[in-house]
CSV table of C-alpha atoms (C1' of nucleotides) in Angstrom, one decimal:
chain,number,residue,atom,x,y,z
A,14,MET,CA,-21.7,24.9,7.2
A,15,THR,CA,-18.2,26.2,6.9
A,16,ASP,CA,-16.7,22.8,7.6
A,17,THR,CA,-18.1,21.1,4.5
A,18,PRO,CA,-14.7,20.7,3.0
A,19,ASN,CA,-13.5,18.8,6.0
A,20,VAL,CA,-16.5,16.5,5.9
A,21,VAL,CA,-15.9,15.9,2.2
A,22,ALA,CA,-12.2,15.3,2.8
A,23,GLN,CA,-13.0,12.7,5.6
A,24,ARG,CA,-15.5,11.0,3.3
A,25,LEU,CA,-12.9,10.8,0.6
A,26,TRP,CA,-10.4,9.3,3.1
A,27,ASP,CA,-12.8,6.7,4.3
A,28,PHE,CA,-13.8,5.8,0.8
A,29,VAL,CA,-10.3,5.4,-0.4
A,30,TYR,CA,-9.5,3.4,2.7
A,31,ALA,CA,-12.3,1.0,2.0
A,32,TYR,CA,-11.5,0.8,-1.7
A,33,ASP,CA,-7.8,-0.1,-1.0
A,34,ALA,CA,-8.8,-2.7,1.6
A,35,ALA,CA,-11.2,-4.3,-0.8
A,36,TYR,CA,-8.6,-4.4,-3.6
A,37,ASP,CA,-6.0,-5.9,-1.3
A,38,ARG,CA,-8.5,-8.5,-0.2
A,39,ALA,CA,-9.4,-9.4,-3.8
A,40,ALA,CA,-5.8,-9.8,-4.7
A,41,ARG,CA,-5.1,-12.0,-1.7
A,42,GLU,CA,-8.1,-14.2,-2.4
A,43,VAL,CA,-6.4,-15.1,-5.6
A,44,GLY,CA,-3.0,-15.5,-4.0
A,45,LEU,CA,-1.4,-12.2,-5.2
A,46,SER,CA,-0.3,-9.1,-3.4
A,47,ALA,CA,-1.9,-5.8,-4.4
A,48,ALA,CA,1.4,-4.8,-6.1
A,49,GLN,CA,1.4,-8.0,-8.1
A,50,ALA,CA,-2.2,-7.6,-9.1
A,51,CYS,CA,-1.6,-4.0,-10.2
A,52,LEU,CA,1.3,-5.1,-12.4
A,53,LEU,CA,-0.8,-7.9,-13.9
A,54,LYS,CA,-3.6,-5.4,-14.6
A,55,ALA,CA,-1.1,-3.1,-16.3
A,56,VAL,CA,0.2,-5.8,-18.7
A,57,SER,CA,-3.3,-7.2,-19.3
A,58,GLU,CA,-4.1,-3.9,-21.1
A,59,GLU,CA,-1.1,-4.2,-23.3
A,60,PRO,CA,2.5,-5.6,-23.1
A,61,ARG,CA,4.8,-3.0,-21.5
A,62,THR,CA,8.5,-2.7,-21.1
A,63,MET,CA,10.1,-2.8,-17.7
A,64,GLY,CA,10.7,0.9,-17.9
A,65,GLU,CA,7.2,1.7,-18.8
A,66,LEU,CA,6.0,-0.4,-15.9
A,67,ALA,CA,8.2,1.5,-13.5
A,68,THR,CA,6.7,4.8,-14.7
A,69,TYR,CA,3.2,3.4,-14.6
A,70,LEU,CA,3.5,1.9,-11.1
A,71,LEU,CA,5.4,5.0,-9.8
A,72,CYS,CA,8.2,2.9,-8.5
A,73,ASP,CA,11.9,2.1,-9.1
A,74,ALA,CA,13.0,-0.1,-12.0
A,75,SER,CA,14.6,-2.6,-9.6
A,76,ASN,CA,11.3,-3.1,-7.9
A,77,VAL,CA,9.7,-4.0,-11.3
A,78,THR,CA,12.4,-6.5,-11.9
A,79,GLN,CA,11.6,-8.4,-8.7
A,80,LEU,CA,7.8,-8.2,-9.2
A,81,VAL,CA,8.1,-9.5,-12.7
A,82,THR,CA,10.5,-12.2,-11.6
A,83,ARG,CA,7.9,-13.5,-9.1
A,84,LEU,CA,5.0,-13.3,-11.5
A,85,GLU,CA,7.1,-15.0,-14.2
A,86,ALA,CA,8.1,-17.8,-11.8
A,87,ARG,CA,4.4,-18.5,-11.4
A,88,GLY,CA,3.8,-18.5,-15.1
A,89,LEU,CA,1.5,-15.4,-15.1
A,90,VAL,CA,3.7,-13.2,-17.3
A,91,THR,CA,6.7,-13.6,-19.7
A,92,ARG,CA,9.6,-11.3,-20.6
A,93,VAL,CA,9.6,-11.0,-24.4
A,94,PRO,CA,12.8,-9.6,-25.9
A,95,GLU,CA,12.3,-6.4,-28.0
A,96,PRO,CA,13.6,-7.0,-31.5
A,97,THR,CA,14.3,-3.3,-32.0
A,98,ASP,CA,16.4,-2.9,-28.9
A,99,LEU,CA,18.2,-5.8,-27.4
A,100,ARG,CA,18.5,-4.1,-24.1
A,101,SER,CA,14.8,-3.9,-23.7
A,102,LYS,CA,12.2,-6.5,-22.6
A,103,ARG,CA,8.5,-6.3,-22.9
A,104,VAL,CA,6.3,-8.0,-20.3
A,105,ALA,CA,3.4,-9.9,-21.7
A,106,ILE,CA,0.6,-11.6,-19.8
A,107,THR,CA,0.1,-15.3,-20.3
A,108,GLY,CA,-3.1,-17.3,-20.6
A,109,ALA,CA,-2.8,-18.3,-16.9
A,110,GLY,CA,-2.1,-14.7,-16.1
A,111,THR,CA,-5.2,-13.5,-17.9
A,112,GLU,CA,-7.3,-16.0,-16.0
A,113,VAL,CA,-5.8,-14.9,-12.6
A,114,ASP,CA,-6.3,-11.2,-13.6
A,115,ARG,CA,-10.0,-12.0,-14.4
A,116,ARG,CA,-10.4,-13.6,-11.0
A,117,VAL,CA,-9.0,-10.5,-9.3
A,118,ARG,CA,-11.5,-8.3,-11.1
A,119,ASP,CA,-14.3,-10.6,-10.2
A,120,ALA,CA,-13.3,-10.6,-6.6
A,121,PHE,CA,-13.0,-6.8,-6.6
A,122,ALA,CA,-16.7,-6.3,-6.8
A,123,PHE,CA,-16.5,-3.2,-4.6
A,124,PRO,CA,-16.9,-0.4,-7.1
A,125,ARG,CA,-18.7,-2.1,-9.9
A,126,GLN,CA,-21.6,-3.5,-7.9
A,127,ARG,CA,-22.1,-0.2,-6.1
A,128,ILE,CA,-21.8,2.0,-9.2
A,129,ASP,CA,-24.4,-0.2,-10.9
A,130,ARG,CA,-26.8,0.6,-8.2
A,131,LEU,CA,-26.6,4.4,-8.8
A,132,PRO,CA,-28.9,6.0,-11.2
A,133,PRO,CA,-27.2,6.8,-14.6
A,134,GLU,CA,-27.3,10.5,-13.9
A,135,SER,CA,-25.6,10.0,-10.6
A,136,GLN,CA,-22.9,7.9,-12.3
A,137,ARG,CA,-22.2,10.7,-14.8
A,138,THR,CA,-22.1,13.2,-12.0
A,139,LEU,CA,-19.6,11.1,-10.0
A,140,ALA,CA,-17.4,10.6,-13.0
A,141,ASP,CA,-17.3,14.3,-13.7
A,142,LEU,CA,-16.5,15.2,-10.1
A,143,LEU,CA,-13.7,12.6,-9.9
A,144,ASN,CA,-12.4,13.9,-13.2
A,145,VAL,CA,-12.2,17.5,-11.8
A,146,LEU,CA,-10.7,16.3,-8.5
A,147,GLY,CA,-8.2,14.1,-10.2
A,148,SER,CA,-6.9,16.5,-12.8
A,149,GLU,CA,-3.8,18.6,-12.2
A,150,THR,CA,-3.7,22.3,-11.6
B,23,MET,CA,-23.9,4.4,-23.3
B,24,THR,CA,-24.1,1.0,-21.9
B,25,ASP,CA,-20.5,1.1,-20.7
B,26,THR,CA,-20.9,4.0,-18.4
B,27,PRO,CA,-20.3,1.9,-15.3
B,28,ASN,CA,-16.9,0.9,-16.7
B,29,VAL,CA,-16.0,4.5,-17.4
B,30,VAL,CA,-16.9,5.4,-13.8
B,31,ALA,CA,-15.0,2.4,-12.4
B,32,GLN,CA,-11.9,3.5,-14.4
B,33,ARG,CA,-12.2,7.0,-13.1
B,34,LEU,CA,-12.5,5.7,-9.6
B,35,TRP,CA,-9.4,3.6,-10.1
B,36,ASP,CA,-7.4,6.5,-11.5
B,37,PHE,CA,-8.6,8.8,-8.7
B,38,VAL,CA,-7.7,6.4,-5.9
B,39,TYR,CA,-4.3,5.7,-7.6
B,40,ALA,CA,-3.5,9.4,-7.6
B,41,TYR,CA,-4.8,9.9,-4.1
B,42,ASP,CA,-2.7,7.0,-2.7
B,43,ALA,CA,0.4,8.3,-4.5
B,44,ALA,CA,-0.1,11.8,-3.1
B,45,TYR,CA,-0.5,10.4,0.4
B,46,ASP,CA,2.6,8.3,0.1
B,47,ARG,CA,4.6,11.3,-1.1
B,48,ALA,CA,3.3,13.5,1.7
B,49,ALA,CA,4.3,10.9,4.3
B,50,ARG,CA,7.8,10.4,2.8
B,51,GLU,CA,8.4,14.2,2.6
B,52,VAL,CA,8.1,14.1,6.4
B,53,GLY,CA,10.3,11.0,6.7
B,54,LEU,CA,7.4,8.5,7.4
B,55,SER,CA,6.0,5.6,5.4
B,56,ALA,CA,2.3,5.7,4.6
B,57,ALA,CA,1.7,3.0,7.2
B,58,GLN,CA,3.4,5.0,9.9
B,59,ALA,CA,1.6,8.2,8.9
B,60,CYS,CA,-1.8,6.3,9.0
B,61,LEU,CA,-1.0,5.0,12.5
B,62,LEU,CA,0.0,8.5,13.6
B,63,LYS,CA,-3.2,9.9,12.2
B,64,ALA,CA,-5.2,7.3,14.1
B,65,VAL,CA,-3.7,8.0,17.5
B,66,SER,CA,-3.8,11.8,16.8
B,67,GLU,CA,-7.6,11.5,17.0
B,68,GLU,CA,-7.5,9.8,20.3
B,69,PRO,CA,-5.2,7.3,22.2
B,70,ARG,CA,-5.9,3.8,21.1
B,71,THR,CA,-4.9,0.4,22.4
B,72,MET,CA,-2.8,-2.0,20.3
B,73,GLY,CA,-5.8,-4.1,19.6
B,74,GLU,CA,-7.9,-1.2,18.5
B,75,LEU,CA,-5.2,-0.1,16.2
B,76,ALA,CA,-5.0,-3.5,14.6
B,77,THR,CA,-8.7,-3.3,13.9
B,78,TYR,CA,-8.6,0.3,12.7
B,79,LEU,CA,-5.6,-0.4,10.4
B,80,LEU,CA,-7.0,-3.7,9.2
B,81,CYS,CA,-3.8,-5.6,10.0
B,82,ASP,CA,-2.4,-8.1,12.3
B,83,ALA,CA,-1.5,-7.2,15.9
B,84,SER,CA,2.1,-8.1,15.4
B,85,ASN,CA,2.3,-5.6,12.7
B,86,VAL,CA,1.1,-2.9,15.0
B,87,THR,CA,3.7,-3.9,17.6
B,88,GLN,CA,6.4,-3.2,15.1
B,89,LEU,CA,5.0,0.0,13.7
B,90,VAL,CA,4.5,1.4,17.2
B,91,THR,CA,8.0,0.3,18.2
B,92,ARG,CA,9.5,2.3,15.3
B,93,LEU,CA,7.4,5.4,15.9
B,94,GLU,CA,8.1,5.2,19.6
B,95,ALA,CA,11.9,4.9,19.0
B,96,ARG,CA,11.5,8.3,17.1
B,97,GLY,CA,9.6,9.8,20.0
B,98,LEU,CA,6.4,10.3,18.0
B,99,VAL,CA,4.2,8.1,20.2
B,100,THR,CA,4.3,6.5,23.6
B,101,ARG,CA,2.9,3.3,25.1
B,102,VAL,CA,0.8,4.2,28.1
B,103,PRO,CA,-0.1,1.3,30.4
B,104,GLU,CA,-3.8,0.8,31.0
B,105,PRO,CA,-4.6,1.0,34.7
B,106,THR,CA,-7.8,-1.1,34.3
B,107,ASP,CA,-6.1,-3.9,32.5
B,108,LEU,CA,-2.4,-4.5,33.0
B,109,ARG,CA,-2.1,-6.6,29.7
B,110,SER,CA,-3.3,-3.6,27.7
B,111,LYS,CA,-1.3,-0.6,26.4
B,112,ARG,CA,-2.7,2.6,25.0
B,113,VAL,CA,-0.7,4.4,22.3
B,114,ALA,CA,-0.7,8.2,22.7
B,115,ILE,CA,0.8,10.8,20.4
B,116,THR,CA,3.6,13.0,21.7
B,117,GLY,CA,4.2,16.7,21.1
B,118,ALA,CA,6.7,15.8,18.4
B,119,GLY,CA,4.3,13.3,16.9
B,120,THR,CA,1.6,15.9,16.8
B,121,GLU,CA,3.9,18.3,14.9
B,122,VAL,CA,4.9,15.6,12.4
B,123,ASP,CA,1.3,14.6,11.9
B,124,ARG,CA,0.4,18.2,11.2
B,125,ARG,CA,3.2,18.4,8.6
B,126,VAL,CA,1.9,15.3,6.9
B,127,ARG,CA,-1.6,16.8,6.7
B,128,ASP,CA,-0.1,20.0,5.3
B,129,ALA,CA,1.9,18.2,2.7
B,130,PHE,CA,-1.2,16.1,1.7
B,131,ALA,CA,-2.8,19.0,0.0
B,132,PHE,CA,-4.3,16.8,-2.7
B,133,PRO,CA,-7.9,16.5,-1.6
B,134,ARG,CA,-8.4,19.7,0.4
B,135,GLN,CA,-7.2,22.2,-2.2
B,136,ARG,CA,-9.2,20.5,-4.9
B,137,ILE,CA,-12.3,20.1,-2.9
B,138,ASP,CA,-12.1,23.8,-2.0
B,139,ARG,CA,-12.3,24.7,-5.6
B,140,LEU,CA,-15.6,22.9,-6.1
B,141,PRO,CA,-18.8,24.9,-5.7
B,142,PRO,CA,-20.5,24.0,-2.3
B,143,GLU,CA,-23.3,22.2,-4.0
B,144,SER,CA,-20.9,19.9,-5.8
B,145,GLN,CA,-19.1,19.3,-2.6
B,146,ARG,CA,-22.4,18.1,-1.0
B,147,THR,CA,-23.2,16.0,-4.0
B,148,LEU,CA,-19.8,14.4,-3.9
B,149,ALA,CA,-20.0,13.6,-0.2
B,150,ASP,CA,-23.4,12.0,-0.7
B,151,LEU,CA,-22.2,9.9,-3.6
B,152,LEU,CA,-19.2,8.7,-1.7
B,153,ASN,CA,-21.4,7.9,1.3
B,154,VAL,CA,-23.6,5.7,-0.9
B,155,LEU,CA,-20.7,4.1,-2.6
B,156,GLY,CA,-18.8,3.5,0.7
B,157,SER,CA,-21.7,2.1,2.8
B,158,GLU,CA,-22.2,-1.6,3.1
B,159,THR,CA,-25.0,-3.8,1.6
C,24,DT,C1',-9.3,-20.9,29.9
C,25,DA,C1',-9.4,-16.7,27.2
C,26,DT,C1',-7.3,-12.3,25.9
C,27,DT,C1',-3.5,-8.6,25.1
C,28,DG,C1',0.5,-8.0,23.4
C,29,DT,C1',5.3,-9.5,22.0
C,30,DT,C1',8.9,-12.4,19.8
C,31,DA,C1',10.7,-15.3,16.2
C,32,DT,C1',10.6,-16.1,11.7
C,33,DA,C1',9.8,-15.7,6.8
C,34,DC,C1',8.3,-13.5,2.7
C,35,DT,C1',7.1,-9.4,0.1
C,36,DC,C1',7.7,-4.5,-1.1
C,37,DT,C1',10.7,-1.0,-2.0
C,38,DA,C1',14.8,1.9,-2.9
C,39,DT,C1',20.0,2.9,-3.6
C,40,DA,C1',24.2,1.8,-5.6
C,41,DA,C1',27.0,-0.9,-8.5
C,42,DC,C1',27.0,-3.6,-12.4
C,43,DT,C1',26.2,-5.7,-17.5
C,44,DA,C1',24.9,-5.4,-22.0
C,45,DT,C1',23.4,-2.7,-25.7
C,46,DA,C1',22.7,1.8,-28.2
D,29,DT,C1',28.6,8.2,-23.1
D,30,DA,C1',23.9,7.1,-22.2
D,31,DT,C1',20.2,3.9,-21.5
D,32,DA,C1',17.5,-0.7,-20.2
D,33,DG,C1',17.6,-3.8,-17.1
D,34,DT,C1',19.6,-6.7,-13.3
D,35,DT,C1',22.0,-7.8,-8.9
D,36,DA,C1',23.3,-7.1,-4.2
D,37,DT,C1',21.9,-5.3,-0.3
D,38,DA,C1',19.2,-3.3,3.3
D,39,DG,C1',15.2,-1.5,5.7
D,40,DA,C1',10.3,-1.5,6.2
D,41,DG,C1',5.6,-3.8,5.9
D,42,DT,C1',3.1,-7.9,6.7
D,43,DA,C1',1.4,-12.4,8.5
D,44,DT,C1',1.7,-17.0,11.1
D,45,DA,C1',2.9,-19.5,15.1
D,46,DA,C1',4.6,-19.8,19.5
D,47,DC,C1',5.0,-17.4,23.7
D,48,DA,C1',4.4,-14.3,28.3
D,49,DA,C1',1.6,-12.0,31.3
D,50,DT,C1',-2.8,-10.9,32.9
D,51,DA,C1',-7.9,-11.5,33.3
DNA sequence: TATTGTTATACTCTATAACTATA
DNA sequence: TATAGTTATAGAGTATAACAATA
């Protein structure tokens, strides 16, 4: 089969399509957009400055300002002033935000449930393949 | 390792993140949004009605109306009346649209180039794993 | 009466440019 | 002067509800 790469590429497309749709659905079930859920996930790992979030989310700083403003208005995150640099603000998740973040993860059962069904060896193989595909160069 | 599933889930997240970002970049290089590029790809396979596109793109029909209106204004697609049902319209890609679609595919080198570098056996393994992960139940 | 698609509307996402405050 | 973040603005994505035309 000389067209194996095309088959694989199509499988990848379909998979990512389904993955994205499932994440969007999970976020909306909890009343968030996918962008808001992503930001919440980012700050649930550790508090991050506005600039760090822009880098992490691959978007403009002004976009982060507005996303954070909406999430803060709902009490899910807070802007904490940085003592070392008065210009900077660090976004921290609140208790309510942590709860909402957990609900998004629960609703986003797509990958975890299906991964669990794979034999451990297949799981390792998949992780390795994704690592190769995802790495630069 | 009891946390292998988490590691795999994180790899999946990172991979999809990079994949989506690469597609968005490819579309923008050509002057399209990711949503527009997706619709163009859909009708490049075969002409589809507005309703079929809404199903395919997992979005509301009114959204399709607006996306098609923008693409049509740029001469990339056309609304063709359905002879069998005067309510219905089929969206067909134009010559200019085909060219733009091809440029998006070229710019979206992310998966193809990397897949090509994998040995054929790994490609088959990946396709099988994605198939299992992506299928329902 | 049900279906296909559009319109009106509103909210979110996103970026660019201009701005404020601090370094 | 440079950097962190915000504001003003505008275009695009998205959905809901109401609507027109056709089946």
